[in-house]
PDB file of C-alpha atoms and ligand atoms in Angstrom:
ATOM      1  CA  MET A   1       9.547  27.427   6.221  1.00 92.00           C
ATOM      2  CA  LYS A   2       8.293  27.052   2.574  1.00 97.00           C
ATOM      3  CA  LEU A   3       8.488  23.298   1.611  1.00 98.00           C
ATOM      4  CA  ALA A   4       7.480  22.032  -2.634  1.00 98.00           C
ATOM      5  CA  PHE A   5       5.725  19.809  -2.216  1.00 98.00           C
ATOM      6  CA  THR A   6       2.993  17.639  -4.953  1.00 98.00           C
ATOM      7  CA  LYS A   7       0.235  15.666  -5.024  1.00 98.00           C
ATOM      8  CA  MET A   8      -0.175  12.450  -6.476  1.00 98.00           C
ATOM      9  CA  HIS A   9      -2.521   9.379  -6.263  1.00 98.00           C
ATOM     10  CA  GLY A  10      -2.173   5.201  -7.237  1.00 98.00           C
ATOM     11  CA  CYS A  11      -5.564   3.885  -7.363  1.00 98.00           C
ATOM     12  CA  GLY A  12      -6.708   6.942  -6.115  1.00 98.00           C
ATOM     13  CA  ASN A  13      -4.442   6.165  -2.488  1.00 98.00           C
ATOM     14  CA  ASN A  14      -3.561  10.164  -2.198  1.00 98.00           C
ATOM     15  CA  TYR A  15      -0.297  10.620  -0.521  1.00 99.00           C
ATOM     16  CA  ILE A  16       2.190  14.283  -0.051  1.00 98.00           C
ATOM     17  CA  TYR A  17       5.125  13.778  -1.904  1.00 98.00           C
ATOM     18  CA  PHE A  18       7.881  15.763  -1.005  1.00 98.00           C
ATOM     19  CA  ASN A  19      11.087  15.773  -3.093  1.00 98.00           C
ATOM     20  CA  CYS A  20      14.100  15.807  -0.398  1.00 98.00           C
ATOM     21  CA  PHE A  21      16.940  15.684  -2.240  1.00 98.00           C
ATOM     22  CA  ASP A  22      17.190  19.939  -2.383  1.00 96.00           C
ATOM     23  CA  GLN A  23      14.563  20.150   0.240  1.00 98.00           C
ATOM     24  CA  THR A  24      14.895  18.782   4.438  1.00 98.00           C
ATOM     25  CA  VAL A  25      10.855  18.123   5.819  1.00 98.00           C
ATOM     26  CA  PRO A  26      11.437  17.929  10.049  1.00 96.00           C
ATOM     27  CA  ASP A  27       9.590  15.764  11.959  1.00 97.00           C
ATOM     28  CA  PRO A  28       7.672  14.025   8.995  1.00 98.00           C
ATOM     29  CA  GLU A  29       5.590  12.080  11.796  1.00 98.00           C
ATOM     30  CA  SER A  30       3.440  15.525  13.098  1.00 98.00           C
ATOM     31  CA  LEU A  31       4.077  16.673   9.293  1.00 98.00           C
ATOM     32  CA  SER A  32       1.755  14.020   8.379  1.00 98.00           C
ATOM     33  CA  ILE A  33      -0.743  13.986  10.806  1.00 98.00           C
ATOM     34  CA  LYS A  34      -1.363  17.569   9.660  1.00 98.00           C
ATOM     35  CA  LEU A  35      -1.976  17.327   6.179  1.00 98.00           C
ATOM     36  CA  SER A  36      -3.778  14.765   5.582  1.00 98.00           C
ATOM     37  CA  GLU A  37      -6.309  16.639   7.290  1.00 98.00           C
ATOM     38  CA  PRO A  38      -8.596  17.862   4.152  1.00 97.00           C
ATOM     39  CA  HIS A  39     -10.160  19.999   6.588  1.00 97.00           C
ATOM     40  CA  PHE A  40      -7.054  22.474   7.458  1.00 96.00           C
ATOM     41  CA  GLY A  41      -4.664  20.863   5.945  1.00 96.00           C
ATOM     42  CA  ILE A  42      -3.833  19.404   2.581  1.00 97.00           C
ATOM     43  CA  GLY A  43      -5.783  15.473   2.581  1.00 98.00           C
ATOM     44  CA  GLY A  44      -4.439  12.862   2.156  1.00 98.00           C
ATOM     45  CA  ASP A  45      -3.156   9.210   3.433  1.00 98.00           C
ATOM     46  CA  GLY A  46      -0.133  10.828   4.531  1.00 98.00           C
ATOM     47  CA  ILE A  47       3.059  11.891   3.251  1.00 98.00           C
ATOM     48  CA  ILE A  48       5.527  10.244   1.807  1.00 99.00           C
ATOM     49  CA  LEU A  49       9.363  11.652   1.334  1.00 98.00           C
ATOM     50  CA  ILE A  50      11.700  10.799  -1.669  1.00 98.00           C
ATOM     51  CA  SER A  51      15.357  10.994  -0.710  1.00 98.00           C
ATOM     52  CA  PRO A  52      18.859   9.911  -2.162  1.00 98.00           C
ATOM     53  CA  SER A  53      20.199   7.276  -1.455  1.00 98.00           C
ATOM     54  CA  ASP A  54      22.999   5.147  -1.942  1.00 98.00           C
ATOM     55  CA  LYS A  55      22.310   1.876  -2.830  1.00 97.00           C
ATOM     56  CA  ALA A  56      19.400   2.650  -5.120  1.00 98.00           C
ATOM     57  CA  ASP A  57      17.744   5.689  -7.473  1.00 98.00           C
ATOM     58  CA  ALA A  58      16.468   7.234  -4.017  1.00 98.00           C
ATOM     59  CA  GLN A  59      14.260   6.166  -0.648  1.00 98.00           C
ATOM     60  CA  MET A  60      11.210   5.763  -0.312  1.00 98.00           C
ATOM     61  CA  ARG A  61       9.717   7.126   3.658  1.00 98.00           C
ATOM     62  CA  ILE A  62       5.655   6.870   3.943  1.00 98.00           C
ATOM     63  CA  PHE A  63       3.924   7.883   7.017  1.00 98.00           C
ATOM     64  CA  ASN A  64       0.317   7.120   7.531  1.00 98.00           C
ATOM     65  CA  ALA A  65      -1.856   9.551   8.328  1.00 98.00           C
ATOM     66  CA  ASP A  66      -1.652   9.336  11.821  1.00 98.00           C
ATOM     67  CA  GLY A  67       2.253  10.038  11.328  1.00 98.00           C
ATOM     68  CA  SER A  68       3.029   6.191  11.568  1.00 98.00           C
ATOM     69  CA  GLU A  69       5.605   4.952   9.215  1.00 98.00           C
ATOM     70  CA  GLY A  70       4.796   2.445   6.783  1.00 98.00           C
ATOM     71  CA  LYS A  71       7.374  -0.063   6.051  1.00 97.00           C
ATOM     72  CA  MET A  72       6.524  -0.096   2.625  1.00 98.00           C
ATOM     73  CA  CYS A  73       3.977   1.253   0.088  1.00 98.00           C
ATOM     74  CA  GLY A  74       3.199  -0.051  -3.145  1.00 98.00           C
ATOM     75  CA  ASN A  75       0.934   2.761  -4.677  1.00 98.00           C
ATOM     76  CA  GLY A  76       3.958   5.157  -3.044  1.00 98.00           C
ATOM     77  CA  ILE A  77       6.481   3.429  -4.592  1.00 98.00           C
ATOM     78  CA  ARG A  78       4.538   3.736  -8.059  1.00 98.00           C
ATOM     79  CA  CYS A  79       4.255   7.323  -7.878  1.00 98.00           C
ATOM     80  CA  VAL A  80       7.831   7.813  -6.785  1.00 98.00           C
ATOM     81  CA  GLY A  81       9.088   6.308  -9.583  1.00 98.00           C
ATOM     82  CA  LYS A  82       6.963   8.962 -12.196  1.00 98.00           C
ATOM     83  CA  TYR A  83       8.367  11.600 -10.303  1.00 98.00           C
ATOM     84  CA  LEU A  84      11.980  10.682 -10.355  1.00 98.00           C
ATOM     85  CA  TYR A  85      11.088   9.817 -14.615  1.00 98.00           C
ATOM     86  CA  ASP A  86       8.138  13.057 -14.971  1.00 98.00           C
ATOM     87  CA  ASN A  87      11.181  15.320 -12.784  1.00 98.00           C
ATOM     88  CA  ASP A  88      14.209  13.641 -15.227  1.00 97.00           C
ATOM     89  CA  MET A  89      16.062  12.471 -12.056  1.00 98.00           C
ATOM     90  CA  THR A  90      16.673   8.955 -13.582  1.00 97.00           C
ATOM     91  CA  ASP A  91      18.912   9.584 -16.635  1.00 96.00           C
ATOM     92  CA  GLY A  92      16.425   8.464 -19.251  1.00 95.00           C
ATOM     93  CA  ARG A  93      16.510   5.352 -17.584  1.00 98.00           C
ATOM     94  CA  THR A  94      13.448   3.381 -17.182  1.00 98.00           C
ATOM     95  CA  THR A  95      14.436   0.467 -14.923  1.00 98.00           C
ATOM     96  CA  ILE A  96      14.690   2.532 -11.563  1.00 98.00           C
ATOM     97  CA  THR A  97      14.989   1.142  -7.796  1.00 98.00           C
ATOM     98  CA  ILE A  98      13.969   2.220  -4.929  1.00 98.00           C
ATOM     99  CA  ASP A  99      15.683   2.022  -1.419  1.00 98.00           C
ATOM    100  CA  THR A 100      12.828   0.533   1.423  1.00 98.00           C
ATOM    101  CA  LEU A 101      12.662   0.138   4.949  1.00 97.00           C
ATOM    102  CA  SER A 102      11.727  -3.279   3.177  1.00 97.00           C
ATOM    103  CA  GLY A 103      14.357  -3.012   1.196  1.00 97.00           C
ATOM    104  CA  VAL A 104      14.976  -1.890  -2.432  1.00 98.00           C
ATOM    105  CA  LYS A 105      12.916  -2.618  -4.834  1.00 98.00           C
ATOM    106  CA  THR A 106      13.552  -2.420  -8.407  1.00 98.00           C
ATOM    107  CA  LEU A 107      10.472  -1.362 -10.839  1.00 98.00           C
ATOM    108  CA  GLU A 108       9.826  -1.185 -14.474  1.00 98.00           C
ATOM    109  CA  LEU A 109       8.423   2.275 -16.330  1.00 98.00           C
ATOM    110  CA  THR A 110       5.737   2.677 -18.784  1.00 98.00           C
ATOM    111  CA  VAL A 111       6.969   5.775 -20.577  1.00 98.00           C
ATOM    112  CA  LYS A 112       4.360   8.011 -23.193  1.00 97.00           C
ATOM    113  CA  ASP A 113       5.588  11.035 -24.024  1.00 96.00           C
ATOM    114  CA  GLY A 114       7.581  11.600 -21.779  1.00 95.00           C
ATOM    115  CA  LYS A 115       5.771  10.569 -18.306  1.00 98.00           C
ATOM    116  CA  MET A 116       5.328   7.781 -16.798  1.00 98.00           C
ATOM    117  CA  GLN A 117       2.093   6.052 -17.000  1.00 98.00           C
ATOM    118  CA  SER A 118       2.550   2.588 -14.845  1.00 98.00           C
ATOM    119  CA  ALA A 119       5.423   0.478 -13.639  1.00 98.00           C
ATOM    120  CA  ARG A 120       5.481  -2.706 -13.052  1.00 98.00           C
ATOM    121  CA  VAL A 121       6.780  -3.340  -9.723  1.00 98.00           C
ATOM    122  CA  ASP A 122       9.027  -6.659  -8.549  1.00 98.00           C
ATOM    123  CA  MET A 123       7.882  -6.211  -4.129  1.00 98.00           C
ATOM    124  CA  GLY A 124      10.092  -8.861  -3.279  1.00 98.00           C
ATOM    125  CA  ALA A 125       9.410 -11.957  -2.031  1.00 98.00           C
ATOM    126  CA  ALA A 126       5.590 -12.595   0.626  1.00 98.00           C
ATOM    127  CA  ILE A 127       6.591 -13.895   4.519  1.00 98.00           C
ATOM    128  CA  LEU A 128       3.848 -16.120   5.776  1.00 98.00           C
ATOM    129  CA  ALA A 129       6.294 -16.933   8.817  1.00 98.00           C
ATOM    130  CA  PRO A 130       2.960 -15.889  11.678  1.00 98.00           C
ATOM    131  CA  ARG A 131       5.658 -14.524  13.870  1.00 97.00           C
ATOM    132  CA  GLU A 132       7.064 -12.249  10.957  1.00 98.00           C
ATOM    133  CA  ILE A 133       3.815 -11.106   9.836  1.00 98.00           C
ATOM    134  CA  PRO A 134       3.771 -10.216  12.829  1.00 98.00           C
ATOM    135  CA  VAL A 135       0.456 -12.145  14.321  1.00 98.00           C
ATOM    136  CA  ASP A 136       0.783 -13.605  17.865  1.00 98.00           C
ATOM    137  CA  MET A 137      -0.177 -17.247  16.481  1.00 97.00           C
ATOM    138  CA  ASP A 138       1.664 -20.724  15.891  1.00 95.00           C
ATOM    139  CA  GLY A 139       2.988 -22.602  12.197  1.00 96.00           C
ATOM    140  CA  GLU A 140       4.227 -21.960   9.582  1.00 97.00           C
ATOM    141  CA  ASN A 141       2.101 -19.724   8.107  1.00 98.00           C
ATOM    142  CA  VAL A 142      -1.708 -18.853   8.688  1.00 98.00           C
ATOM    143  CA  ILE A 143      -4.481 -19.743   6.008  1.00 98.00           C
ATOM    144  CA  SER A 144      -8.381 -19.464   6.227  1.00 98.00           C
ATOM    145  CA  ALA A 145      -7.470 -19.399  10.391  1.00 98.00           C
ATOM    146  CA  PRO A 146     -11.068 -18.300  12.492  1.00 97.00           C
ATOM    147  CA  ILE A 147     -10.500 -14.867  13.584  1.00 97.00           C
ATOM    148  CA  VAL A 148     -13.560 -12.786  16.097  1.00 96.00           C
ATOM    149  CA  VAL A 149     -14.134  -9.688  16.045  1.00 96.00           C
ATOM    150  CA  ASP A 150     -17.708  -8.035  16.926  1.00 93.00           C
ATOM    151  CA  GLU A 151     -18.967 -11.747  18.560  1.00 93.00           C
ATOM    152  CA  LYS A 152     -19.074 -12.532  14.060  1.00 95.00           C
ATOM    153  CA  VAL A 153     -16.078 -15.337  13.509  1.00 97.00           C
ATOM    154  CA  TYR A 154     -13.667 -14.593   9.561  1.00 98.00           C
ATOM    155  CA  HIS A 155     -11.114 -16.058   8.305  1.00 98.00           C
ATOM    156  CA  MET A 156      -8.124 -15.047   8.135  1.00 98.00           C
ATOM    157  CA  THR A 157      -5.069 -15.300   5.471  1.00 98.00           C
ATOM    158  CA  CYS A 158      -1.889 -13.632   7.204  1.00 98.00           C
ATOM    159  CA  VAL A 159       1.047 -11.746   4.356  1.00 98.00           C
ATOM    160  CA  SER A 160       3.759  -9.774   5.195  1.00 98.00           C
ATOM    161  CA  MET A 161       4.742  -7.788   2.563  1.00 98.00           C
ATOM    162  CA  GLY A 162       7.505  -5.626   4.125  1.00 97.00           C
ATOM    163  CA  ASN A 163       4.166  -4.866   6.792  1.00 98.00           C
ATOM    164  CA  PRO A 164       1.924  -6.975   7.541  1.00 98.00           C
ATOM    165  CA  HIS A 165      -2.140  -8.308   6.349  1.00 98.00           C
ATOM    166  CA  CYS A 166      -4.917  -9.675   7.581  1.00 98.00           C
ATOM    167  CA  VAL A 167      -6.910 -10.736   4.470  1.00 98.00           C
ATOM    168  CA  ILE A 168     -10.698 -12.122   4.616  1.00 98.00           C
ATOM    169  CA  PHE A 169     -12.598 -14.118   2.131  1.00 98.00           C
ATOM    170  CA  GLN A 170     -16.214 -13.623   2.186  1.00 98.00           C
ATOM    171  CA  LYS A 171     -19.048 -14.027   0.039  1.00 98.00           C
ATOM    172  CA  GLU A 172     -21.528 -10.735   1.329  1.00 97.00           C
ATOM    173  CA  ASP A 173     -20.575  -7.994  -0.943  1.00 98.00           C
ATOM    174  CA  VAL A 174     -17.564  -5.948   0.327  1.00 98.00           C
ATOM    175  CA  ASP A 175     -19.578  -2.267  -0.456  1.00 98.00           C
ATOM    176  CA  ASP A 176     -21.892  -3.492   2.135  1.00 98.00           C
ATOM    177  CA  LEU A 177     -19.162  -3.272   5.263  1.00 97.00           C
ATOM    178  CA  ASP A 178     -19.229  -1.263   7.324  1.00 97.00           C
ATOM    179  CA  LEU A 179     -16.077  -0.853   7.425  1.00 98.00           C
ATOM    180  CA  THR A 180     -15.333   2.418   9.846  1.00 98.00           C
ATOM    181  CA  ARG A 181     -17.288   0.109  12.357  1.00 97.00           C
ATOM    182  CA  ILE A 182     -15.280  -3.143  12.062  1.00 97.00           C
ATOM    183  CA  GLY A 183     -11.574  -1.625  10.506  1.00 98.00           C
ATOM    184  CA  PRO A 184     -10.671  -0.059  13.970  1.00 98.00           C
ATOM    185  CA  LYS A 185     -11.561  -3.593  15.153  1.00 98.00           C
ATOM    186  CA  PHE A 186      -9.504  -5.493  13.368  1.00 98.00           C
ATOM    187  CA  GLU A 187      -6.242  -2.671  13.274  1.00 98.00           C
ATOM    188  CA  HIS A 188      -5.983  -2.146  16.995  1.00 98.00           C
ATOM    189  CA  HIS A 189      -7.050  -7.005  17.547  1.00 98.00           C
ATOM    190  CA  PRO A 190      -4.324  -8.291  19.768  1.00 97.00           C
ATOM    191  CA  LEU A 191      -3.535 -10.602  17.629  1.00 98.00           C
ATOM    192  CA  PHE A 192      -1.319  -8.044  16.200  1.00 98.00           C
ATOM    193  CA  PRO A 193       1.019  -7.082  18.409  1.00 98.00           C
ATOM    194  CA  GLU A 194       1.941  -3.981  15.279  1.00 98.00           C
ATOM    195  CA  ARG A 195      -1.666  -3.445  14.302  1.00 98.00           C
ATOM    196  CA  VAL A 196      -2.189  -4.557  10.647  1.00 98.00           C
ATOM    197  CA  ASN A 197      -3.780  -3.352   7.710  1.00 98.00           C
ATOM    198  CA  THR A 198      -7.576  -5.997   6.782  1.00 98.00           C
ATOM    199  CA  GLU A 199      -8.706  -6.150   3.154  1.00 98.00           C
ATOM    200  CA  PHE A 200     -12.486  -7.205   2.778  1.00 98.00           C
ATOM    201  CA  VAL A 201     -12.722  -9.220  -1.129  1.00 98.00           C
ATOM    202  CA  ASN A 202     -14.653 -11.182  -2.603  1.00 98.00           C
ATOM    203  CA  VAL A 203     -14.567 -13.425  -5.666  1.00 98.00           C
ATOM    204  CA  LEU A 204     -15.753 -12.736  -8.710  1.00 98.00           C
ATOM    205  CA  PRO A 205     -16.813 -14.613 -11.640  1.00 98.00           C
ATOM    206  CA  ASP A 206     -14.367 -13.997 -13.574  1.00 98.00           C
ATOM    207  CA  GLY A 207     -11.859 -15.544 -10.961  1.00 97.00           C
ATOM    208  CA  SER A 208     -10.797 -11.029 -10.895  1.00 98.00           C
ATOM    209  CA  LEU A 209     -11.272 -10.083  -6.758  1.00 98.00           C
ATOM    210  CA  LYS A 210     -12.452  -7.127  -5.690  1.00 98.00           C
ATOM    211  CA  MET A 211     -11.502  -5.412  -2.874  1.00 98.00           C
ATOM    212  CA  ARG A 212     -11.671  -2.906   0.146  1.00 98.00           C
ATOM    213  CA  VAL A 213      -8.961  -2.545   2.518  1.00 98.00           C
ATOM    214  CA  TRP A 214      -8.868  -0.356   5.873  1.00 98.00           C
ATOM    215  CA  GLU A 215      -4.963   0.356   6.484  1.00 98.00           C
ATOM    216  CA  ARG A 216      -3.420   0.271   9.218  1.00 98.00           C
ATOM    217  CA  GLY A 217      -2.653   4.465  10.332  1.00 98.00           C
ATOM    218  CA  SER A 218      -5.259   5.984   7.560  1.00 98.00           C
ATOM    219  CA  GLY A 219      -8.154   4.151   7.593  1.00 98.00           C
ATOM    220  CA  GLU A 220      -9.874   3.487   5.131  1.00 98.00           C
ATOM    221  CA  THR A 221      -7.828   3.822   1.667  1.00 98.00           C
ATOM    222  CA  TRP A 222      -9.185   3.381  -1.802  1.00 98.00           C
ATOM    223  CA  ALA A 223      -6.390   1.131  -2.829  1.00 98.00           C
ATOM    224  CA  CYS A 224      -3.528  -0.509  -1.153  1.00 98.00           C
ATOM    225  CA  GLY A 225      -1.042  -2.176  -3.163  1.00 98.00           C
ATOM    226  CA  THR A 226       0.585  -4.683  -0.594  1.00 98.00           C
ATOM    227  CA  GLY A 227      -2.745  -4.973   0.414  1.00 98.00           C
ATOM    228  CA  SER A 228      -3.613  -5.905  -3.042  1.00 98.00           C
ATOM    229  CA  CYS A 229      -0.188  -7.979  -3.238  1.00 98.00           C
ATOM    230  CA  ALA A 230      -1.005  -9.974  -0.165  1.00 98.00           C
ATOM    231  CA  THR A 231      -4.590 -10.598  -1.068  1.00 98.00           C
ATOM    232  CA  GLY A 232      -3.047 -12.183  -4.643  1.00 98.00           C
ATOM    233  CA  VAL A 233      -0.920 -14.513  -2.353  1.00 98.00           C
ATOM    234  CA  ALA A 234      -3.895 -14.861  -0.406  1.00 98.00           C
ATOM    235  CA  ALA A 235      -6.171 -15.881  -3.109  1.00 98.00           C
ATOM    236  CA  CYS A 236      -3.683 -18.322  -4.493  1.00 98.00           C
ATOM    237  CA  LEU A 237      -3.428 -20.486  -0.895  1.00 98.00           C
ATOM    238  CA  ASN A 238      -6.665 -20.121  -0.997  1.00 98.00           C
ATOM    239  CA  GLY A 239      -6.927 -22.325  -4.034  1.00 98.00           C
ATOM    240  CA  PHE A 240      -9.516 -19.162  -5.472  1.00 98.00           C
ATOM    241  CA  ALA A 241      -6.672 -17.914  -7.963  1.00 98.00           C
ATOM    242  CA  ASN A 242      -3.076 -19.796  -9.692  1.00 98.00           C
ATOM    243  CA  LYS A 243       0.660 -19.337  -9.875  1.00 98.00           C
ATOM    244  CA  ASN A 244       1.929 -17.730 -12.396  1.00 98.00           C
ATOM    245  CA  GLU A 245      -0.919 -16.295 -13.650  1.00 98.00           C
ATOM    246  CA  ASP A 246      -1.946 -12.521 -13.634  1.00 98.00           C
ATOM    247  CA  ILE A 247      -4.657 -11.996 -10.340  1.00 98.00           C
ATOM    248  CA  VAL A 248      -6.799  -8.364 -11.682  1.00 98.00           C
ATOM    249  CA  VAL A 249      -7.226  -7.222  -8.000  1.00 98.00           C
ATOM    250  CA  HIS A 250     -10.576  -4.120  -7.768  1.00 98.00           C
ATOM    251  CA  LEU A 251     -10.406  -1.548  -6.149  1.00 98.00           C
ATOM    252  CA  ARG A 252     -12.362   1.856  -4.897  1.00 98.00           C
ATOM    253  CA  GLY A 253      -9.512   3.392  -7.000  1.00 98.00           C
ATOM    254  CA  GLY A 254      -8.948   1.373  -9.617  1.00 98.00           C
ATOM    255  CA  ASP A 255      -7.424  -1.706 -10.747  1.00 98.00           C
ATOM    256  CA  LEU A 256      -3.909  -3.751  -9.764  1.00 98.00           C
ATOM    257  CA  THR A 257      -2.639  -6.611 -11.373  1.00 98.00           C
ATOM    258  CA  ILE A 258      -0.681  -9.264  -9.374  1.00 98.00           C
ATOM    259  CA  ARG A 259       1.251 -11.963  -9.753  1.00 98.00           C
ATOM    260  CA  TYR A 260       2.591 -14.958  -7.617  1.00 98.00           C
ATOM    261  CA  THR A 261       5.812 -16.569  -8.084  1.00 98.00           C
ATOM    262  CA  ASP A 262       7.821 -18.614  -5.925  1.00 95.00           C
ATOM    263  CA  GLU A 263      10.613 -15.851  -6.498  1.00 97.00           C
ATOM    264  CA  THR A 264       8.254 -13.241  -5.501  1.00 98.00           C
ATOM    265  CA  VAL A 265       5.217 -10.901  -6.106  1.00 98.00           C
ATOM    266  CA  PHE A 266       4.943  -8.732  -8.967  1.00 98.00           C
ATOM    267  CA  MET A 267       2.073  -5.818  -8.815  1.00 98.00           C
ATOM    268  CA  THR A 268       1.435  -3.651 -12.490  1.00 98.00           C
ATOM    269  CA  GLY A 269      -0.559  -0.127 -12.196  1.00 98.00           C
ATOM    270  CA  ALA A 270      -0.461   3.027 -12.994  1.00 98.00           C
ATOM    271  CA  ALA A 271       0.772   6.443 -11.203  1.00 98.00           C
ATOM    272  CA  THR A 272      -1.332  10.248 -11.593  1.00 98.00           C
ATOM    273  CA  THR A 273       0.486  13.669 -10.237  1.00 98.00           C
ATOM    274  CA  VAL A 274      -2.692  15.057  -9.956  1.00 98.00           C
ATOM    275  CA  PHE A 275      -0.960  18.496  -9.195  1.00 98.00           C
ATOM    276  CA  LYS A 276       2.224  21.059  -6.145  1.00 98.00           C
ATOM    277  CA  GLY A 277       2.003  22.996  -4.458  1.00 98.00           C
ATOM    278  CA  GLU A 278       3.885  24.739  -1.421  1.00 98.00           C
ATOM    279  CA  ILE A 279       2.750  24.471   1.848  1.00 97.00           C
ATOM    280  CA  GLU A 280       4.346  27.604   4.771  1.00 95.00           C
ATOM    281  CA  ILE A 281       5.506  25.412   7.371  1.00 90.00           C
TER     282      ILE A 281
HETATM  283  N1  API B 301      -1.375   1.578   5.305  1.00 91.76           N
HETATM  284  C1  API B 301       0.385   0.621   5.243  1.00 91.76           C
HETATM  285  C2  API B 301       1.673   1.661   4.243  1.00 91.76           C
HETATM  286  C3  API B 301       1.526   1.953   3.393  1.00 91.76           C
HETATM  287  C4  API B 301       1.127   1.305   2.877  1.00 91.76           C
HETATM  288  C5  API B 301      -0.143   0.908   1.370  1.00 91.76           C
HETATM  289  N2  API B 301      -1.052   2.826   1.085  1.00 91.76           N
HETATM  290  C6  API B 301       0.409   0.279   0.219  1.00 91.76           C
HETATM  291  O1  API B 301      -0.129   1.224  -0.907  1.00 91.76           O
HETATM  292  O2  API B 301       1.613  -1.050  -0.419  1.00 91.76           O
HETATM  293  C7  API B 301       0.951   0.246   6.653  1.00 91.76           C
HETATM  294  O3  API B 301       1.539   1.121   7.961  1.00 91.76           O
HETATM  295  O4  API B 301       1.399  -0.847   6.415  1.00 91.76           O
END
């Protein structure tokens, strides 16, 4: 069986995309494990399926490199918007909707020479109630709460953008972190019944944020859209940034701009098509 795919990335967070308007992808969990592996597969942070929807222009499903299904993907949804626009699947419209396991999201596309360059995504409201994130703690929110990992105390702020995030602000340069060692210890920490995506953040002198991320199900990625949203929200909750102002998040693979309002969280960033191909499964 042949399947056509498109390799795309948002700030280096790269997935293998399948247009399921004209093909069916069997067993996406196993396929994501197989294709994400760089030596015997294609290499990537997972796979994303783009399918018809009766309540939006398309439906997006994302599978991490370990085969687990994510409920939302910020970098992925910008790439889905690009795929739809560049392949004439939006009737020329630059305001489109994409359905996800975390609800329908609206994208405003910026286009040039007939191609989508970037998008501003209304990512929906940040969720702060611990049990809805979920994190096994009581109270209304988790802001700068202590968590012990490897006998070291970190202070975490927990936010859901439809998927769970643990945001750690620190003074030590995040580039010096041994993420391979401590990332899994946060991901599998008993406080997080559904595991967690963990962001490690420096507040820079100009007020922008520098972030590295260990993603649930994929390990270190070069960017995380939902994680950048969670980081922008956490920065406001901790007094490092302000609501209703643009917050620039510097990631290994590029920059995202976040704006946290009373109603929602906006994320703005680019999307890139790398190559198209075909696989035999
Ligand atoms: N690993 C995440 C899904 C991918 C999110 C990330 N790549 C983004 O851009 O938001 C999870 O299991 O919740």
